Coordinates of C-alpha atoms in Angstrom, one line a residue:
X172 CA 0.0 0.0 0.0
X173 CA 1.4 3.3 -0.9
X174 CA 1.9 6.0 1.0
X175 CA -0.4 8.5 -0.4
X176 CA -3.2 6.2 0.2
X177 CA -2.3 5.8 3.9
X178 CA -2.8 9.6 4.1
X179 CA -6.2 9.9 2.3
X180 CA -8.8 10.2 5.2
X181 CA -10.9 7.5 3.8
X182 CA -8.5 5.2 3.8
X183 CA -8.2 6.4 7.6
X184 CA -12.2 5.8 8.1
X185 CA -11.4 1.9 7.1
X186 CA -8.8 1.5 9.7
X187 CA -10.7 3.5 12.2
X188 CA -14.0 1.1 11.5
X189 CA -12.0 -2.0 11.9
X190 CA -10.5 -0.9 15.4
X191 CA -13.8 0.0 16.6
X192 CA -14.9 -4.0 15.3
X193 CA -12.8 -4.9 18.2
X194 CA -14.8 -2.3 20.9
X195 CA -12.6 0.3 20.8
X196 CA -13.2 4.3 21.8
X197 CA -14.8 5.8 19.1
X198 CA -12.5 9.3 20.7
X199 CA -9.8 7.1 21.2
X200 CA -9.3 5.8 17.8
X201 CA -9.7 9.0 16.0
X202 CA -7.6 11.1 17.9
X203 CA -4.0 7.5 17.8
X204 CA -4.6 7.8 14.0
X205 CA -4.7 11.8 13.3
X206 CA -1.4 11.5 15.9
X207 CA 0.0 9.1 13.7
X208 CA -1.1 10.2 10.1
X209 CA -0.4 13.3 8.4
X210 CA -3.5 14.8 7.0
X211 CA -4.5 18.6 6.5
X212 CA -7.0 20.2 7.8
X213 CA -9.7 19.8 5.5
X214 CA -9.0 16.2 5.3
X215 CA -8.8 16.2 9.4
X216 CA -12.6 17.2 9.6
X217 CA -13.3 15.0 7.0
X218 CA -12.0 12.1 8.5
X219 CA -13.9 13.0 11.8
X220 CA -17.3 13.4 10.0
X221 CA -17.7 10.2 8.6
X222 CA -15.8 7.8 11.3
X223 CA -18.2 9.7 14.1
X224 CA -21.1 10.1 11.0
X225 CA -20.6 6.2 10.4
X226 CA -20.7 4.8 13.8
X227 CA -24.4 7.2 14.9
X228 CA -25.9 6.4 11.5
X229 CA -24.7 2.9 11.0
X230 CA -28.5 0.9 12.0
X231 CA -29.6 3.3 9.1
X232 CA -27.0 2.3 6.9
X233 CA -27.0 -1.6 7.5
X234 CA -30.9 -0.9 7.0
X235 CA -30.4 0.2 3.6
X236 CA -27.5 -2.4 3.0
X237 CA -30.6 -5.0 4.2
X238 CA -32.5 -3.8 1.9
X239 CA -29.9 -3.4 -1.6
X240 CA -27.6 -6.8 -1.3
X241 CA -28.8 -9.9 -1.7
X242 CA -27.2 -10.6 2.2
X243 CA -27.8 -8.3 5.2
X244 CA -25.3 -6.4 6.5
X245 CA -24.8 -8.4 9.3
X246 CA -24.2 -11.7 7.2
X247 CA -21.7 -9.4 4.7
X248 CA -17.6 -9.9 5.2
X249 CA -17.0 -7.5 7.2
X250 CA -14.7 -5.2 5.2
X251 CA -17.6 -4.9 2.3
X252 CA -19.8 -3.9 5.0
X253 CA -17.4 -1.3 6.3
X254 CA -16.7 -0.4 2.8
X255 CA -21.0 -0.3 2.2
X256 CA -21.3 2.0 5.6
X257 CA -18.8 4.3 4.1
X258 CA -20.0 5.0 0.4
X259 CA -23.6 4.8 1.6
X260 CA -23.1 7.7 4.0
X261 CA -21.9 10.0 1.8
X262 CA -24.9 9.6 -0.5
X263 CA -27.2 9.6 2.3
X264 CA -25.9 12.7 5.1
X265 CA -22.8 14.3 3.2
X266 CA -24.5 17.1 0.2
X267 CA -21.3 18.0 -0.5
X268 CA -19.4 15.5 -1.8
X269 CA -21.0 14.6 -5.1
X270 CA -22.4 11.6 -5.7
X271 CA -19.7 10.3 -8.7
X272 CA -16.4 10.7 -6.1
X273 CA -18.4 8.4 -3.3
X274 CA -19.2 5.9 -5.5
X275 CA -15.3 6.0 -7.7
X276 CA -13.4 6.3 -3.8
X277 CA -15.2 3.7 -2.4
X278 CA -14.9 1.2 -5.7
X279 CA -10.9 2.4 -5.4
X280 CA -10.7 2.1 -1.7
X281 CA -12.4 -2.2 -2.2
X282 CA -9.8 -2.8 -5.0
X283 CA -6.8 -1.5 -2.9
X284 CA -7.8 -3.2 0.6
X285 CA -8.1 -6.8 -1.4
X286 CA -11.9 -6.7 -2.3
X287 CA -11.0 -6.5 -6.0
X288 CA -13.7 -9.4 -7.2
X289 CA -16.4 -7.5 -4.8
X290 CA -15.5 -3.9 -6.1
X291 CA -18.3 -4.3 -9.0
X292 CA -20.8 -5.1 -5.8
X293 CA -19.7 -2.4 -4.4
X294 CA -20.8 -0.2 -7.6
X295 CA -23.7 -1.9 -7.9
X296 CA -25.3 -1.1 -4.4
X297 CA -24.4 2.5 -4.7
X298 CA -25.5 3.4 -7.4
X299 CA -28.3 1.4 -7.4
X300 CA -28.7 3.6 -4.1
X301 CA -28.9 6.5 -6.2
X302 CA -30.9 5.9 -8.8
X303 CA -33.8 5.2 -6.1
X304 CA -33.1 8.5 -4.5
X305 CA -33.2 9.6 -8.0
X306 CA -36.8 8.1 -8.1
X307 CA -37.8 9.7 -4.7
X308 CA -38.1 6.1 -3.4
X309 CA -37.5 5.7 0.4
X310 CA -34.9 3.5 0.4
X311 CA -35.6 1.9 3.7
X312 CA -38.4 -0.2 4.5
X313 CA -39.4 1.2 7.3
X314 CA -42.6 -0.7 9.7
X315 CA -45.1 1.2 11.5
X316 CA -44.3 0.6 15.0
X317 CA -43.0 3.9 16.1
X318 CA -40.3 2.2 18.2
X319 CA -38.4 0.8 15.4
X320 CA -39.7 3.2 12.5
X321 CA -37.9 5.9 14.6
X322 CA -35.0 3.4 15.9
X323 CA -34.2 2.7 12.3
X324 CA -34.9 6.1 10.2
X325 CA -32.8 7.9 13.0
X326 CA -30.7 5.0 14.0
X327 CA -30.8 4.2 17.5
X328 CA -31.8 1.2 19.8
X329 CA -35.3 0.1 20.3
X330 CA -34.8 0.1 24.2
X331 CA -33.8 4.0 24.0
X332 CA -36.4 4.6 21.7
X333 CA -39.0 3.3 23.7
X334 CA -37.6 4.9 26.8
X335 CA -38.2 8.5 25.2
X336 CA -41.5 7.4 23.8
X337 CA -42.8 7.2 27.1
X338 CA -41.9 10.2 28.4
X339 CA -42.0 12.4 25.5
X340 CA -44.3 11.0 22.9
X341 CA -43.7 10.3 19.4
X342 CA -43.5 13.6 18.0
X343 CA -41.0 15.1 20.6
X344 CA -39.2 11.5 20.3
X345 CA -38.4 11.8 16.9
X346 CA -37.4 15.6 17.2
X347 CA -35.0 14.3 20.5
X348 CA -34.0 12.1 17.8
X349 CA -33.3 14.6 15.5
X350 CA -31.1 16.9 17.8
X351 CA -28.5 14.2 19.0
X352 CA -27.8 13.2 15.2
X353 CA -26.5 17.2 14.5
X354 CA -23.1 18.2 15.7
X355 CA -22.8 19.4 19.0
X356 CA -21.9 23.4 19.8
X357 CA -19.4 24.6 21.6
X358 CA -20.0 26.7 24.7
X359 CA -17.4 28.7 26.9
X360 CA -18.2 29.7 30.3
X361 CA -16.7 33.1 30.6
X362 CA -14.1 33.6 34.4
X363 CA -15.8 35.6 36.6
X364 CA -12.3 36.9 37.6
X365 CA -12.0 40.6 35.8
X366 CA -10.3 40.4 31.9
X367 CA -8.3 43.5 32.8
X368 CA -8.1 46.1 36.1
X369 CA -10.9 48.2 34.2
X370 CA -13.8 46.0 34.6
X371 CA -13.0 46.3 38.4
X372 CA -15.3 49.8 38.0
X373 CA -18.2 47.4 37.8
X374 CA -20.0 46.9 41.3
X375 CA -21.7 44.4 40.9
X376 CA -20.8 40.4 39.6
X377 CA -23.1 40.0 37.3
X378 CA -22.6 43.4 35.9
X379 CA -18.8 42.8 35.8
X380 CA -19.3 39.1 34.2
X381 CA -21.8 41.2 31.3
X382 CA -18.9 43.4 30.9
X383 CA -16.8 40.8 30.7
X384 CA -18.5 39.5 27.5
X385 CA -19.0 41.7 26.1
X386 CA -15.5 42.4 25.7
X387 CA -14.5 38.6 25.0
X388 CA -17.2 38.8 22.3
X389 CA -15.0 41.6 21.0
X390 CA -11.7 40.0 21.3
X391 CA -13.1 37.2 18.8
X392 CA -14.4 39.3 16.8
X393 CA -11.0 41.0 16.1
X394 CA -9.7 37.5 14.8
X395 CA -13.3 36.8 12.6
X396 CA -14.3 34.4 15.2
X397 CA -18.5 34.5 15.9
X398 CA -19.6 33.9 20.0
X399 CA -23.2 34.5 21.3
X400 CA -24.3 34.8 24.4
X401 CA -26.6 32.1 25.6
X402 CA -30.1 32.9 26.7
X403 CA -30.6 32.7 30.6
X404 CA -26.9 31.1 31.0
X405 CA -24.9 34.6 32.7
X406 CA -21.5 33.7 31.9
X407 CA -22.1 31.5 28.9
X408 CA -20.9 32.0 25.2
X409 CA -22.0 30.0 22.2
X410 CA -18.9 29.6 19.3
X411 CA -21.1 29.7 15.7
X412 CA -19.2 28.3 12.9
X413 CA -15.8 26.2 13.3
X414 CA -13.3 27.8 15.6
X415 CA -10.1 25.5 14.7
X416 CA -7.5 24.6 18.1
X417 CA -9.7 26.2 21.0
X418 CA -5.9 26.6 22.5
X419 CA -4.8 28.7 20.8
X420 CA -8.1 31.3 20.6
X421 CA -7.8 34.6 22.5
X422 CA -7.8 34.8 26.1
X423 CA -7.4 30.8 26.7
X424 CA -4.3 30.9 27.9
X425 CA -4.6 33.8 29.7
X426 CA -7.5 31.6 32.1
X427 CA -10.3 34.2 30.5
X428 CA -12.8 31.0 29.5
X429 CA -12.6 27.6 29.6
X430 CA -14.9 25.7 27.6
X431 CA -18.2 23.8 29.1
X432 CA -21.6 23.0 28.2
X433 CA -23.8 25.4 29.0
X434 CA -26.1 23.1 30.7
X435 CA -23.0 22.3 33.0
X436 CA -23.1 26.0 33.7
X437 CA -26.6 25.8 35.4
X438 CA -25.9 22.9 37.9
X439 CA -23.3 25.1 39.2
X440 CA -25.8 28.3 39.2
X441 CA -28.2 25.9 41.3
X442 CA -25.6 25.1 43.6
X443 CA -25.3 29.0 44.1
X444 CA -21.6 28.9 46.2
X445 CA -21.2 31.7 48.4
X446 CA -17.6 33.4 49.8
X447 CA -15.5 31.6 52.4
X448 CA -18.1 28.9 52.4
X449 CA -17.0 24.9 52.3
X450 CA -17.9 23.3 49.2
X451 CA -17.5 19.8 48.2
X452 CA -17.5 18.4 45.1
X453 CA -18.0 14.7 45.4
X454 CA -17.3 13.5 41.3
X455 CA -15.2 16.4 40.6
X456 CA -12.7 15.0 37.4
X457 CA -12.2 16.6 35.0
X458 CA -13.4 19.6 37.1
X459 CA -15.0 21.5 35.3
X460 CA -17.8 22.5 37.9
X461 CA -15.2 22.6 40.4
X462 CA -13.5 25.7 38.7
X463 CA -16.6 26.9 38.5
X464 CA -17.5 26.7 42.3
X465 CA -13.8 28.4 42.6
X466 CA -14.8 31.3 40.9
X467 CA -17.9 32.0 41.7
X468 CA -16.7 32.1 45.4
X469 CA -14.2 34.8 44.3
X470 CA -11.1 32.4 45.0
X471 CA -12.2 32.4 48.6
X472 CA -13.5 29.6 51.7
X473 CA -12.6 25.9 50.5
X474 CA -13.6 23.4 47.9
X475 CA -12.7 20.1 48.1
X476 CA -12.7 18.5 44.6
X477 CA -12.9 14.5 45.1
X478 CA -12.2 11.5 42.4
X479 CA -11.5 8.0 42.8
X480 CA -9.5 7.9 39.7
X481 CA -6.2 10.2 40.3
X482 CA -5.5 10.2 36.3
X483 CA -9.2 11.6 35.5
X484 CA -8.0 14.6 37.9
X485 CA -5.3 15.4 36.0
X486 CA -7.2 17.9 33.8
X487 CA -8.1 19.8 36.8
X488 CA -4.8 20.1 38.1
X489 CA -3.3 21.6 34.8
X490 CA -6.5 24.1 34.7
X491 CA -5.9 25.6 38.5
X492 CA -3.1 27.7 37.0
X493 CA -4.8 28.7 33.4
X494 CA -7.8 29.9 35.4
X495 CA -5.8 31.3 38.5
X496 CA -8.0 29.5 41.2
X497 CA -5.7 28.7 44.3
X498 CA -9.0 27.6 46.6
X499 CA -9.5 24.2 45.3
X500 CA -8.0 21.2 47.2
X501 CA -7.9 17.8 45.3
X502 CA -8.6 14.8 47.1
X503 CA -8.5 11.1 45.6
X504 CA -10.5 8.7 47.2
X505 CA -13.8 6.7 46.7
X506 CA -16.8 9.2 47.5
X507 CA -18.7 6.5 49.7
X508 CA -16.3 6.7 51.9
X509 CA -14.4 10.0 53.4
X510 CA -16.6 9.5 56.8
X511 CA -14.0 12.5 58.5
X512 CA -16.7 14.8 55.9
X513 CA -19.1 14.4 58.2
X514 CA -21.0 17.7 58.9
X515 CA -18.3 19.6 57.3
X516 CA -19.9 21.1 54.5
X517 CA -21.8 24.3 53.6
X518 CA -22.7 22.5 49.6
X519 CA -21.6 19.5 48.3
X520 CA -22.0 19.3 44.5
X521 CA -22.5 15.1 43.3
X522 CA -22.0 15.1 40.3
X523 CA -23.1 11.3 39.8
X524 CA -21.4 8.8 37.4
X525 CA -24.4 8.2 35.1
X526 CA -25.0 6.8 31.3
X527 CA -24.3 10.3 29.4
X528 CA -27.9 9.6 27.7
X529 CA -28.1 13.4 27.8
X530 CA -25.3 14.0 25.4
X531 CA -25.4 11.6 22.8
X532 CA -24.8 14.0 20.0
X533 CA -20.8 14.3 21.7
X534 CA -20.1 10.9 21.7
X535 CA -21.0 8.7 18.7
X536 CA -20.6 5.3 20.0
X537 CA -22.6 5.5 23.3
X538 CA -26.3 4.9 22.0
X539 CA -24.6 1.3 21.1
X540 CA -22.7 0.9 24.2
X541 CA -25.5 1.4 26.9
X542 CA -27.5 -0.8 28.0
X543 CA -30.8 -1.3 30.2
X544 CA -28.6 -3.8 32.8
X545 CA -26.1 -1.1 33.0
X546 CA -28.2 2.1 33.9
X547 CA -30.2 -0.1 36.4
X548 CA -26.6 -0.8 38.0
X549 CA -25.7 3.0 37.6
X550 CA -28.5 3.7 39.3
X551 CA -28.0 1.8 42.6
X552 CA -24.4 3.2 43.0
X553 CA -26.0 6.8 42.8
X554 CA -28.3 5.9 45.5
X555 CA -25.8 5.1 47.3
X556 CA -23.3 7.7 46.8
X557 CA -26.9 10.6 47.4
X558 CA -27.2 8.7 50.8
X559 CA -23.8 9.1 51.9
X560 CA -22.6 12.3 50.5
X561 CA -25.9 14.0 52.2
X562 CA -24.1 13.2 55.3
X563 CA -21.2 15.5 54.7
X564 CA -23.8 18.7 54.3
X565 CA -24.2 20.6 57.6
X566 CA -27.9 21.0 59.1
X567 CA -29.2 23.8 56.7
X568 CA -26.7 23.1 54.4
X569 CA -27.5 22.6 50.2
X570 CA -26.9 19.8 48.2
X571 CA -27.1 19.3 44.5
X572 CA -27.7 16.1 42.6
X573 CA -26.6 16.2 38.7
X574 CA -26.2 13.7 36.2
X575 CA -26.0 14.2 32.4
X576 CA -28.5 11.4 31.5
X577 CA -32.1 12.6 30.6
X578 CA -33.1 9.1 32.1
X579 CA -35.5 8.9 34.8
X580 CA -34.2 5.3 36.8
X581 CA -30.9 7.9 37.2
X582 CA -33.2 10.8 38.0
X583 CA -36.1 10.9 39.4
X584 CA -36.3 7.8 40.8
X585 CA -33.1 8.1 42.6
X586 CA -34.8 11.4 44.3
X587 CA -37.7 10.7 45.2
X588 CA -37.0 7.4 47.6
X589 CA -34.1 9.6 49.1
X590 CA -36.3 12.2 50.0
X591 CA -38.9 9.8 51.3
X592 CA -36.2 8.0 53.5
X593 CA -34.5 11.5 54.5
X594 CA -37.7 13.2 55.8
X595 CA -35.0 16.0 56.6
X596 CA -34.0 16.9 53.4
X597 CA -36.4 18.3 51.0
X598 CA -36.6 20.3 47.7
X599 CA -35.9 24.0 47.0
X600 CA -36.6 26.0 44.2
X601 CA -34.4 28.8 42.7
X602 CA -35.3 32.6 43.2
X603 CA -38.0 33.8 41.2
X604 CA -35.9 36.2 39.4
X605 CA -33.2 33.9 39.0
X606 CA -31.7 32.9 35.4
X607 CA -32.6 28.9 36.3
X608 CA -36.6 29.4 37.0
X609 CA -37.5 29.2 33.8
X610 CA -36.0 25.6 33.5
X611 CA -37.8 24.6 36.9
X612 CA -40.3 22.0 36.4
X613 CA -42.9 20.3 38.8
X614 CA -41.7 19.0 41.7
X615 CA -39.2 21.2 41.5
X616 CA -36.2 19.5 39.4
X617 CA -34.3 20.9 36.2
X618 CA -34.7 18.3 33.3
X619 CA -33.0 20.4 30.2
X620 CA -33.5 18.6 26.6
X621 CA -31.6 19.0 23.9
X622 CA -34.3 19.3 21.6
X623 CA -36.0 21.6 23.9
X624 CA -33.5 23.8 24.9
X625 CA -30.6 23.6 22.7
X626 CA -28.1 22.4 25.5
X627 CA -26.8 18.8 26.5
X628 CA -29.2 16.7 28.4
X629 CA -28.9 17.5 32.1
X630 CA -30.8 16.7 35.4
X631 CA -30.4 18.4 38.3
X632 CA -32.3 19.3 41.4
X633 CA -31.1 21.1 45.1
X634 CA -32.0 20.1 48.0
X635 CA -31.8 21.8 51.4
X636 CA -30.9 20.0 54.5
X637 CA -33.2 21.2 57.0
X638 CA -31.8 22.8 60.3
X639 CA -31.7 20.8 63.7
X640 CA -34.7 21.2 65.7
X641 CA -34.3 22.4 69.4
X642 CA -36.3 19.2 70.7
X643 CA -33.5 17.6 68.8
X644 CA -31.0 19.2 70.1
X645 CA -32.1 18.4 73.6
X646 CA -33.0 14.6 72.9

């Protein structure tokens, strides 16, 4: 094999869809072969688009591969398959590549990986692909049962599918649907430490963090780079249009922003840290709520930022300096344990380990690896993590439960029994004028959509420890 055709980033796509046969990170694999291949830029997002493209769309794909060949994909050598996925998903999701060069790469790409005698299949099934979309023919055959109509036109499990049907319906199901198939944005949440000694004029924070971007908003402007502020998110900033290395944009090394979801943002608004308080955060890799306790407390009090997994808190570590934050302490350690917490605590922030069901449209892969056994598992560990990181809140104390799942086992139905077991601890909205009361649905709890709101799929809810009363006190 040559090596020009190692370096064109379809080529790449075939070695990237063959590591991930064997269960690799769909992250993971793009970012060892862009390390180790030479491509340029244009061929870089190219790349990216159809091994991410590939791996969301591919029940659609085999679909349509069921319905061409004359064997389903799943009974296809694998290689043809791969090679099927590819060309097919150009026609289908990619306008502009034209039609002609997805069918002639794809035929070159089977003769030069070995499928020489299958190459004329290959031809066939594409273009017999586009002369039916030529025709205005649906290709797929699609059933009426909305769970797999929608689990094949939109290409996700039937379980997941279901799941939202339930809660949503099927026409909020299929726009849900929709949403985590589009690329994700990119949101910066703006320091709430001053850009320069000017904006120390302002008197208050929030009129100091509006100045504040306001004046990022011009510094990317100066170098033809779009940012929006996001609706009802105070220190968020939404990039429009690609942005290139985000290391090497204005003010990012000078600790001005540091990107995060703007959903992410909120359960850190709800948590509402004040000065000089103690803060923990119980599932704080890779920190990015944790800067964002730091700052918000003006660099002042404590926050403890705890991880079982020293590696994951790595990332904070190197952001304490970017973002000159010299309040955070980082602890490594198992969060059901750390009994010495005990009363300690003015807010503790869980963050629970959860499925990610909220932000499918980040990673392509995780609609195929989740599965009902595992959330049910995920589940119980959150229980138990609540339970016991409750008891490191102080009587009157706040705590915040968070998970970036839009799954109710991890949600709601972790609440609710804690609250019905901890008859101390109960729900409390945000202020009425407050950003987050828009969000606030009955009983109380954030659930933010992505369909709905534009942000990744969060849940969160506060909860107020309720102070000792003097009967118990004297008991």
């Amino acid at each position: 094999m040559s090596n020009s055709l190692l370096m064109n980033p379809r080529q790449l796509v075939l070695f990237a869809l063959k590591d991930l046969e064997t269960g690799s990170y769909t992250d993971m694999v793009i970012d060892r072969l862009l390390t180790k291949f030479e491509l340029s830029a244009i061929d870089r997002n190219l790349f990216t688009e159809l091994v991410n493209g590939i791996v969301r769309r591919k029940r659609t794909l085999d679909a349509i591969i069921d319905r061409l060949a004359k064997q389903p994909a799943h009974r296809q050598p694998p290689d043809l398959r791969q090679l099927l996925r590819l060309g097919l998903y150009q026609l289908r999701y990619l306008d502009r590549i034209p039609d002609s060069a997805a069918v002639n790469t794809t035929v070159d790409l089977a003769k030069a990986n070995g499928l020489i005698g299958l190459a004329g299949v290959v031809n066939g099934i594409l273009r017999q692909y586009i002369r039916l979309q030529a025709e205005r023919s649906e290709v797929l055959d699609l059933p009426t049962n909305p769970i797999e109509r929608l689990g094949i036109l939109h290409s996700f499990p039937d379980w997941l599918v279901a799941q939202w049907l339930t809660e949503l319906g099927e026409l909020e199901t299929e726009q849900l649907c929709q949403a985590f198939n589009r690329p994700p944005s990119i949101d910066l949440r703006i320091n709430s430490f001053p850009i320069d000694t000017d904006l120390l004029a302002y008197g208050s924070k929030s009129d100091r963090i509006q100045a504040q971007r306001t004046k990022l908003i011009e510094l990317f402007q100066a170098t033809n780079i779009e940012a929006v502020p996001i609706p009802d998110v105070p220190q968020g900033l939404r990039f429009v249009g690609n942005v290139g290395a985000i290391d090497r944009l204005p003010g990012y090394r000078e600790g001005w922003w540091t990107i995060q979801d703007s959903s992410a943002q909120l359960v850190t608004h709800l948590l509402d840290p004040q000065p000089n308080e103690v803060i923990i955060d119980a599932c704080a890799a890779p920190g990015g709520k944790t800067t964002h306790i730091a700052e918000l407390m003006g660099n002042t009090g404590k926050v403890l930022a705890l991880d079982k997994t020293a590696s994951r808190l790595k990332k904070l570590q190197q952001n304490l300096d970017r973002l000159q934050l010299s309040n955070i302490q980082v602890l490594t350690g198992d969060s059901c344990g750390f009994s010495e917490l005990t009363n300690t605590a003015d807010r503790v922030l869980l963050d629970a380990p959860c499925s990610g069901l909220g932000t499918l449209h980040r990673r392509a892969d995780a609609r195929w690896q989740k599965t009902p056994a595992q959330i049910h598992e995920l589940a119980q560990l959150q229980a138990q993590l609540l339970a016991n990181t409750a008891t490191w809140v102080k009587p009157g104390g706040v705590l915040v439960y968070a998970t970036c799942t839009v799954c109710s086992i991890e949600n709601e139905d972790v609440i609710l029994p804690f609250l019905k077991t901890h008859p101390d601890w109960q729900i409390e909205l945000p202020p009425a004028d407050s950003p987050l009361a828009s969000f606030v649905s009955d009983p109380g709890w954030i659930k933010v959509w992505l369909h709905r709101q534009q942000m990744d799929g969060f849940f969160m809810v506060k909860l107020r420890r309720q102070l000792l009363s003097s009967n118990s006190n004297n008991s």
